[in-house]
Amino acid sequence: QKEVEQNSGPLSVPEGAIASLNCTYSDRVSQSFFWYRQYSGKSPELIMSIYSNGDKEDGRFTAQLNKASQYVSLLIRDSQPSDSATYLCAVIYGNNRLAFGKGNQVVVIP
Amino acid sequence: KAGVTQTPRYLIKTRGQQVTLSCSPISGHRSVSWYQQTPGQGLQFLFEYFSETQRNKGNFPGRFSGRQFSNSRSEMNVSTLELGDSALYLCASSLGLGDGNQPQHFGDGTRLSIL
């Protein structure tokens, strides 16, 4: 089982719609979860961190964590063309080792 | 506050050569982690240094090594380069304190091409 899995293929959403991204992880004891955004040719940029079960909102982004199901998600509300990027789910394993999913490409269509 | 700085941004090498990449973390950050990113494998963890000691290591061959200096700056070295080492090498820094909850922030990366 992969440490972090993001199984969805590229996601195309119309401008103004909600983009929903999902991620599962394998280690039950993980406590720290992050979403990074990576534009083509650029490095990953941290957009959300979440540590407790439930929802965390930051602007148009909402992260959701369910530790019992080992599941973390990211919602992007009112999607904008500037949100077109690859979104990487990351989980801390052990002592400060980040494991990443393969990423989900989001394309926002004007 | 300055971000994570990686040098050089681009490198072209040939097989068999060696290369050294440099990373300066965000001021006050004591943990530096290195990652390799390729289209096929995604982001893979190489190693992490904290207070000049390697604290974590990924599943890469011994040709990949690193070190950290007393000012938290870190270098990564790859010896006997292979074509498959062509990748974007990313450095990330964090406070690195005990519980590992602190997020990591990435530099712009070094794009290494092996001919």
PDB file of C-alpha atoms in Angstrom:
ATOM      1  CA  GLN A   1       0.000   0.000   0.000  1.00  0.00           C
ATOM      2  CA  LYS A   2       1.350   3.389  -0.953  1.00  0.00           C
ATOM      3  CA  GLU A   3       1.996   5.826   1.863  1.00  0.00           C
ATOM      4  CA  VAL A   4      -0.106   8.554   0.238  1.00  0.00           C
ATOM      5  CA  GLU A   5      -2.527   7.973  -2.610  1.00  0.00           C
ATOM      6  CA  GLN A   6      -4.216  10.418  -4.898  1.00  0.00           C
ATOM      7  CA  ASN A   7      -6.039   8.344  -7.447  1.00  0.00           C
ATOM      8  CA  SER A   8      -8.120  10.786  -9.427  1.00  0.00           C
ATOM      9  CA  GLY A   9      -7.006  11.751 -12.897  1.00  0.00           C
ATOM     10  CA  PRO A  10      -6.926  15.322 -14.209  1.00  0.00           C
ATOM     11  CA  LEU A  11      -9.886  17.358 -12.976  1.00  0.00           C
ATOM     12  CA  SER A  12     -11.515  19.913 -15.245  1.00  0.00           C
ATOM     13  CA  VAL A  13     -13.887  22.373 -13.595  1.00  0.00           C
ATOM     14  CA  PRO A  14     -15.665  25.434 -14.976  1.00  0.00           C
ATOM     15  CA  GLU A  15     -14.710  28.802 -13.551  1.00  0.00           C
ATOM     16  CA  GLY A  16     -16.696  29.517 -10.403  1.00  0.00           C
ATOM     17  CA  ALA A  17     -17.361  25.856  -9.605  1.00  0.00           C
ATOM     18  CA  ILE A  18     -16.043  23.781  -6.703  1.00  0.00           C
ATOM     19  CA  ALA A  19     -13.023  21.535  -7.248  1.00  0.00           C
ATOM     20  CA  SER A  20     -12.802  18.540  -4.909  1.00  0.00           C
ATOM     21  CA  LEU A  21      -9.581  16.597  -4.372  1.00  0.00           C
ATOM     22  CA  ASN A  22      -9.131  13.462  -2.266  1.00  0.00           C
ATOM     23  CA  CYS A  23      -6.206  11.732  -0.628  1.00  0.00           C
ATOM     24  CA  THR A  24      -5.768   8.625   1.518  1.00  0.00           C
ATOM     25  CA  TYR A  25      -2.787   7.648   3.644  1.00  0.00           C
ATOM     26  CA  SER A  26      -1.608   4.398   5.134  1.00  0.00           C
ATOM     27  CA  ASP A  27      -0.098   5.257   8.538  1.00  0.00           C
ATOM     28  CA  ARG A  28      -2.698   5.483  11.304  1.00  0.00           C
ATOM     29  CA  VAL A  29      -0.371   7.417  13.619  1.00  0.00           C
ATOM     30  CA  SER A  30       0.231  10.308  11.198  1.00  0.00           C
ATOM     31  CA  GLN A  31      -0.740  13.619  12.759  1.00  0.00           C
ATOM     32  CA  SER A  32       0.210  16.286  10.214  1.00  0.00           C
ATOM     33  CA  PHE A  33      -1.276  16.752   6.760  1.00  0.00           C
ATOM     34  CA  PHE A  34      -0.600  19.319   4.079  1.00  0.00           C
ATOM     35  CA  TRP A  35      -1.751  20.383   0.652  1.00  0.00           C
ATOM     36  CA  TYR A  36       0.734  21.917  -1.735  1.00  0.00           C
ATOM     37  CA  ARG A  37       0.046  23.598  -5.058  1.00  0.00           C
ATOM     38  CA  GLN A  38       2.580  23.269  -7.862  1.00  0.00           C
ATOM     39  CA  TYR A  39       2.411  25.291 -11.032  1.00  0.00           C
ATOM     40  CA  SER A  40       4.092  23.850 -14.095  1.00  0.00           C
ATOM     41  CA  GLY A  41       7.845  24.403 -13.905  1.00  0.00           C
ATOM     42  CA  LYS A  42       7.667  25.742 -10.341  1.00  0.00           C
ATOM     43  CA  SER A  43       8.270  24.301  -6.903  1.00  0.00           C
ATOM     44  CA  PRO A  44       5.498  23.193  -4.508  1.00  0.00           C
ATOM     45  CA  GLU A  45       3.853  25.950  -2.487  1.00  0.00           C
ATOM     46  CA  LEU A  46       2.147  25.216   0.817  1.00  0.00           C
ATOM     47  CA  ILE A  47      -1.521  26.209   0.741  1.00  0.00           C
ATOM     48  CA  MET A  48      -3.083  24.319   3.658  1.00  0.00           C
ATOM     49  CA  SER A  49      -2.075  22.423   6.755  1.00  0.00           C
ATOM     50  CA  ILE A  50      -4.457  20.429   8.954  1.00  0.00           C
ATOM     51  CA  TYR A  51      -3.823  18.488  12.150  1.00  0.00           C
ATOM     52  CA  SER A  52      -7.245  17.786  13.707  1.00  0.00           C
ATOM     53  CA  ASN A  53     -10.335  15.956  12.488  1.00  0.00           C
ATOM     54  CA  GLY A  54     -12.870  18.173  10.795  1.00  0.00           C
ATOM     55  CA  ASP A  55     -12.726  21.122   8.443  1.00  0.00           C
ATOM     56  CA  LYS A  56     -10.267  23.979   8.194  1.00  0.00           C
ATOM     57  CA  GLU A  57     -11.059  26.931   5.978  1.00  0.00           C
ATOM     58  CA  ASP A  58      -8.651  29.480   4.542  1.00  0.00           C
ATOM     59  CA  GLY A  59     -10.127  31.823   1.984  1.00  0.00           C
ATOM     60  CA  ARG A  60     -11.483  29.775  -0.914  1.00  0.00           C
ATOM     61  CA  PHE A  61      -9.744  26.613   0.319  1.00  0.00           C
ATOM     62  CA  THR A  62     -11.174  24.085   2.774  1.00  0.00           C
ATOM     63  CA  ALA A  63      -9.237  21.083   3.999  1.00  0.00           C
ATOM     64  CA  GLN A  64     -11.084  18.162   5.569  1.00  0.00           C
ATOM     65  CA  LEU A  65      -9.490  15.472   7.711  1.00  0.00           C
ATOM     66  CA  ASN A  66     -10.924  12.160   8.873  1.00  0.00           C
ATOM     67  CA  LYS A  67      -8.281  10.210  10.783  1.00  0.00           C
ATOM     68  CA  ALA A  68     -10.549   7.205  11.376  1.00  0.00           C
ATOM     69  CA  SER A  69     -10.900   6.741   7.619  1.00  0.00           C
ATOM     70  CA  GLN A  70      -7.328   7.929   6.940  1.00  0.00           C
ATOM     71  CA  TYR A  71      -8.667  10.416   4.466  1.00  0.00           C
ATOM     72  CA  VAL A  72      -7.911  14.054   3.755  1.00  0.00           C
ATOM     73  CA  SER A  73      -9.508  16.246   1.113  1.00  0.00           C
ATOM     74  CA  LEU A  74      -9.246  19.729  -0.341  1.00  0.00           C
ATOM     75  CA  LEU A  75     -12.090  21.820  -1.676  1.00  0.00           C
ATOM     76  CA  ILE A  76     -11.479  24.861  -3.855  1.00  0.00           C
ATOM     77  CA  ARG A  77     -14.535  27.097  -3.965  1.00  0.00           C
ATOM     78  CA  ASP A  78     -15.229  29.641  -6.715  1.00  0.00           C
ATOM     79  CA  SER A  79     -12.443  28.134  -8.830  1.00  0.00           C
ATOM     80  CA  GLN A  80     -10.389  30.630 -10.825  1.00  0.00           C
ATOM     81  CA  PRO A  81      -8.141  30.068 -13.854  1.00  0.00           C
ATOM     82  CA  SER A  82      -5.199  30.880 -11.560  1.00  0.00           C
ATOM     83  CA  ASP A  83      -6.084  27.733  -9.573  1.00  0.00           C
ATOM     84  CA  SER A  84      -5.032  25.584 -12.551  1.00  0.00           C
ATOM     85  CA  ALA A  85      -2.109  23.614 -11.158  1.00  0.00           C
ATOM     86  CA  THR A  86      -1.145  20.256  -9.696  1.00  0.00           C
ATOM     87  CA  TYR A  87      -2.217  19.736  -6.091  1.00  0.00           C
ATOM     88  CA  LEU A  88      -0.061  17.513  -3.910  1.00  0.00           C
ATOM     89  CA  CYS A  89      -1.235  15.845  -0.732  1.00  0.00           C
ATOM     90  CA  ALA A  90       1.534  15.342   1.840  1.00  0.00           C
ATOM     91  CA  VAL A  91       1.668  13.484   5.151  1.00  0.00           C
ATOM     92  CA  ILE A  92       4.389  13.517   7.794  1.00  0.00           C
ATOM     93  CA  TYR A  93       5.670  10.045   8.593  1.00  0.00           C
ATOM     94  CA  GLY A  94       7.928   9.343  11.528  1.00  0.00           C
ATOM     95  CA  ASN A  95      10.090  12.246  12.543  1.00  0.00           C
ATOM     96  CA  ASN A  96       9.577  15.025  10.014  1.00  0.00           C
ATOM     97  CA  ARG A  97       9.662  12.905   6.829  1.00  0.00           C
ATOM     98  CA  LEU A  98       7.125  14.142   4.291  1.00  0.00           C
ATOM     99  CA  ALA A  99       5.520  11.589   1.975  1.00  0.00           C
ATOM    100  CA  PHE A 100       3.736  12.925  -1.094  1.00  0.00           C
ATOM    101  CA  GLY A 101       0.999  11.636  -3.326  1.00  0.00           C
ATOM    102  CA  LYS A 102       1.517  11.750  -7.084  1.00  0.00           C
ATOM    103  CA  GLY A 103      -0.674  14.833  -7.323  1.00  0.00           C
ATOM    104  CA  ASN A 104      -3.902  15.802  -9.077  1.00  0.00           C
ATOM    105  CA  GLN A 105      -3.913  18.194 -11.991  1.00  0.00           C
ATOM    106  CA  VAL A 106      -6.708  20.746 -11.870  1.00  0.00           C
ATOM    107  CA  VAL A 107      -7.724  22.684 -14.962  1.00  0.00           C
ATOM    108  CA  VAL A 108     -10.157  25.558 -14.493  1.00  0.00           C
ATOM    109  CA  ILE A 109     -11.986  26.363 -17.702  1.00  0.00           C
ATOM    110  CA  PRO A 110     -12.952  30.023 -18.168  1.00  0.00           C
TER     111      PRO A 110
ATOM    112  CA  LYS B   1      11.775  37.086   5.418  1.00  0.00           C
ATOM    113  CA  ALA B   2      13.843  35.422   2.704  1.00  0.00           C
ATOM    114  CA  GLY B   3      12.652  32.050   1.501  1.00  0.00           C
ATOM    115  CA  VAL B   4      14.588  28.888   0.826  1.00  0.00           C
ATOM    116  CA  THR B   5      17.406  29.524  -1.637  1.00  0.00           C
ATOM    117  CA  GLN B   6      18.795  26.816  -3.876  1.00  0.00           C
ATOM    118  CA  THR B   7      21.795  27.114  -6.139  1.00  0.00           C
ATOM    119  CA  PRO B   8      22.391  26.591  -8.942  1.00  0.00           C
ATOM    120  CA  ARG B   9      19.009  26.691 -10.669  1.00  0.00           C
ATOM    121  CA  TYR B  10      20.139  24.614 -13.623  1.00  0.00           C
ATOM    122  CA  LEU B  11      22.952  22.149 -14.173  1.00  0.00           C
ATOM    123  CA  ILE B  12      24.016  20.033 -17.108  1.00  0.00           C
ATOM    124  CA  LYS B  13      26.390  17.159 -16.431  1.00  0.00           C
ATOM    125  CA  THR B  14      27.531  14.007 -18.166  1.00  0.00           C
ATOM    126  CA  ARG B  15      27.380  10.443 -16.952  1.00  0.00           C
ATOM    127  CA  GLY B  16      30.013   9.547 -14.400  1.00  0.00           C
ATOM    128  CA  GLN B  17      30.516  13.081 -13.139  1.00  0.00           C
ATOM    129  CA  GLN B  18      29.558  14.263  -9.693  1.00  0.00           C
ATOM    130  CA  VAL B  19      27.528  17.267  -8.636  1.00  0.00           C
ATOM    131  CA  THR B  20      26.971  19.336  -5.496  1.00  0.00           C
ATOM    132  CA  LEU B  21      23.776  21.266  -4.885  1.00  0.00           C
ATOM    133  CA  SER B  22      23.347  23.914  -2.219  1.00  0.00           C
ATOM    134  CA  CYS B  23      20.403  24.964  -0.065  1.00  0.00           C
ATOM    135  CA  SER B  24      20.047  27.868   2.360  1.00  0.00           C
ATOM    136  CA  PRO B  25      16.973  27.484   4.594  1.00  0.00           C
ATOM    137  CA  ILE B  26      14.622  30.123   5.872  1.00  0.00           C
ATOM    138  CA  SER B  27      16.251  32.021   8.737  1.00  0.00           C
ATOM    139  CA  GLY B  28      15.608  30.186  12.014  1.00  0.00           C
ATOM    140  CA  HIS B  29      14.778  26.882  10.351  1.00  0.00           C
ATOM    141  CA  ARG B  30      17.031  24.064  11.496  1.00  0.00           C
ATOM    142  CA  SER B  31      15.666  21.205   9.413  1.00  0.00           C
ATOM    143  CA  VAL B  32      16.539  20.793   5.755  1.00  0.00           C
ATOM    144  CA  SER B  33      15.047  18.028   3.631  1.00  0.00           C
ATOM    145  CA  TRP B  34      15.916  17.058   0.079  1.00  0.00           C
ATOM    146  CA  TYR B  35      13.560  15.598  -2.502  1.00  0.00           C
ATOM    147  CA  GLN B  36      13.865  14.341  -6.055  1.00  0.00           C
ATOM    148  CA  GLN B  37      10.993  15.030  -8.425  1.00  0.00           C
ATOM    149  CA  THR B  38      10.564  13.216 -11.732  1.00  0.00           C
ATOM    150  CA  PRO B  39       7.483  12.913 -13.961  1.00  0.00           C
ATOM    151  CA  GLY B  40       7.268   9.163 -13.401  1.00  0.00           C
ATOM    152  CA  GLN B  41       7.972   8.871  -9.680  1.00  0.00           C
ATOM    153  CA  GLY B  42       6.708  12.166  -8.352  1.00  0.00           C
ATOM    154  CA  LEU B  43       8.299  13.691  -5.258  1.00  0.00           C
ATOM    155  CA  GLN B  44      10.557  11.266  -3.447  1.00  0.00           C
ATOM    156  CA  PHE B  45      12.274  11.896  -0.137  1.00  0.00           C
ATOM    157  CA  LEU B  46      16.062  11.720  -0.160  1.00  0.00           C
ATOM    158  CA  PHE B  47      17.120  12.703   3.360  1.00  0.00           C
ATOM    159  CA  GLU B  48      16.647  15.208   6.161  1.00  0.00           C
ATOM    160  CA  TYR B  49      19.221  17.013   8.236  1.00  0.00           C
ATOM    161  CA  PHE B  50      18.672  18.634  11.601  1.00  0.00           C
ATOM    162  CA  SER B  51      21.395  20.284  13.658  1.00  0.00           C
ATOM    163  CA  GLU B  52      24.102  18.950  11.326  1.00  0.00           C
ATOM    164  CA  THR B  53      22.921  15.342  11.714  1.00  0.00           C
ATOM    165  CA  GLN B  54      21.106  13.186   9.218  1.00  0.00           C
ATOM    166  CA  ARG B  55      17.839  12.395  10.948  1.00  0.00           C
ATOM    167  CA  ASN B  56      15.924  10.608   8.182  1.00  0.00           C
ATOM    168  CA  LYS B  57      16.936   8.827   5.010  1.00  0.00           C
ATOM    169  CA  GLY B  58      14.934   7.688   2.010  1.00  0.00           C
ATOM    170  CA  ASN B  59      15.530   4.738  -0.282  1.00  0.00           C
ATOM    171  CA  PHE B  60      18.214   6.101  -2.539  1.00  0.00           C
ATOM    172  CA  PRO B  61      21.620   4.556  -3.283  1.00  0.00           C
ATOM    173  CA  GLY B  62      24.742   5.652  -1.454  1.00  0.00           C
ATOM    174  CA  ARG B  63      25.724   7.818  -4.437  1.00  0.00           C
ATOM    175  CA  PHE B  64      23.363  10.372  -2.952  1.00  0.00           C
ATOM    176  CA  SER B  65      24.750  12.035   0.137  1.00  0.00           C
ATOM    177  CA  GLY B  66      24.379  15.253   2.010  1.00  0.00           C
ATOM    178  CA  ARG B  67      25.548  17.329   4.874  1.00  0.00           C
ATOM    179  CA  GLN B  68      24.473  20.281   6.944  1.00  0.00           C
ATOM    180  CA  PHE B  69      26.613  23.061   8.317  1.00  0.00           C
ATOM    181  CA  SER B  70      26.389  24.864  11.637  1.00  0.00           C
ATOM    182  CA  ASN B  71      24.444  27.727  10.018  1.00  0.00           C
ATOM    183  CA  SER B  72      21.838  25.150   8.817  1.00  0.00           C
ATOM    184  CA  ARG B  73      22.843  25.496   5.180  1.00  0.00           C
ATOM    185  CA  SER B  74      22.896  22.128   3.464  1.00  0.00           C
ATOM    186  CA  GLU B  75      24.571  20.544   0.482  1.00  0.00           C
ATOM    187  CA  MET B  76      23.619  17.472  -1.465  1.00  0.00           C
ATOM    188  CA  ASN B  77      26.116  15.506  -3.500  1.00  0.00           C
ATOM    189  CA  VAL B  78      25.502  12.950  -6.197  1.00  0.00           C
ATOM    190  CA  SER B  79      28.467  10.939  -7.410  1.00  0.00           C
ATOM    191  CA  THR B  80      28.874   8.824 -10.542  1.00  0.00           C
ATOM    192  CA  LEU B  81      25.905  10.430 -12.225  1.00  0.00           C
ATOM    193  CA  GLU B  82      23.518   8.271 -14.236  1.00  0.00           C
ATOM    194  CA  LEU B  83      21.007   9.271 -16.891  1.00  0.00           C
ATOM    195  CA  GLY B  84      18.208   8.420 -14.450  1.00  0.00           C
ATOM    196  CA  ASP B  85      19.421  11.095 -12.050  1.00  0.00           C
ATOM    197  CA  SER B  86      17.997  13.763 -14.347  1.00  0.00           C
ATOM    198  CA  ALA B  87      15.358  15.424 -12.202  1.00  0.00           C
ATOM    199  CA  LEU B  88      14.288  18.477 -10.281  1.00  0.00           C
ATOM    200  CA  TYR B  89      15.987  18.444  -6.877  1.00  0.00           C
ATOM    201  CA  LEU B  90      14.070  20.309  -4.238  1.00  0.00           C
ATOM    202  CA  CYS B  91      15.132  21.454  -0.836  1.00  0.00           C
ATOM    203  CA  ALA B  92      12.625  22.235   1.900  1.00  0.00           C
ATOM    204  CA  SER B  93      13.162  23.765   5.313  1.00  0.00           C
ATOM    205  CA  SER B  94      11.160  23.731   8.512  1.00  0.00           C
ATOM    206  CA  LEU B  95      11.678  24.515  12.177  1.00  0.00           C
ATOM    207  CA  GLY B  96      12.195  20.796  12.628  1.00  0.00           C
ATOM    208  CA  LEU B  97      11.313  20.714  16.289  1.00  0.00           C
ATOM    209  CA  GLY B  98      10.316  17.514  18.059  1.00  0.00           C
ATOM    210  CA  ASP B  99       6.762  16.726  17.011  1.00  0.00           C
ATOM    211  CA  GLY B 100       7.278  17.263  13.301  1.00  0.00           C
ATOM    212  CA  ASN B 101       4.115  19.298  12.924  1.00  0.00           C
ATOM    213  CA  GLN B 102       5.756  22.239  11.272  1.00  0.00           C
ATOM    214  CA  PRO B 103       5.142  22.585   7.535  1.00  0.00           C
ATOM    215  CA  GLN B 104       8.031  22.446   5.117  1.00  0.00           C
ATOM    216  CA  HIS B 105       8.682  25.260   2.675  1.00  0.00           C
ATOM    217  CA  PHE B 106      10.342  24.598  -0.646  1.00  0.00           C
ATOM    218  CA  GLY B 107      13.004  26.377  -2.603  1.00  0.00           C
ATOM    219  CA  ASP B 108      12.781  26.857  -6.378  1.00  0.00           C
ATOM    220  CA  GLY B 109      14.796  23.713  -7.009  1.00  0.00           C
ATOM    221  CA  THR B 110      17.799  22.754  -9.078  1.00  0.00           C
ATOM    222  CA  ARG B 111      17.036  21.173 -12.425  1.00  0.00           C
ATOM    223  CA  LEU B 112      19.741  18.634 -13.170  1.00  0.00           C
ATOM    224  CA  SER B 113      20.124  17.225 -16.666  1.00  0.00           C
ATOM    225  CA  ILE B 114      22.465  14.341 -17.385  1.00  0.00           C
ATOM    226  CA  LEU B 115      23.720  13.896 -20.939  1.00  0.00           C
TER     227      LEU B 115
END
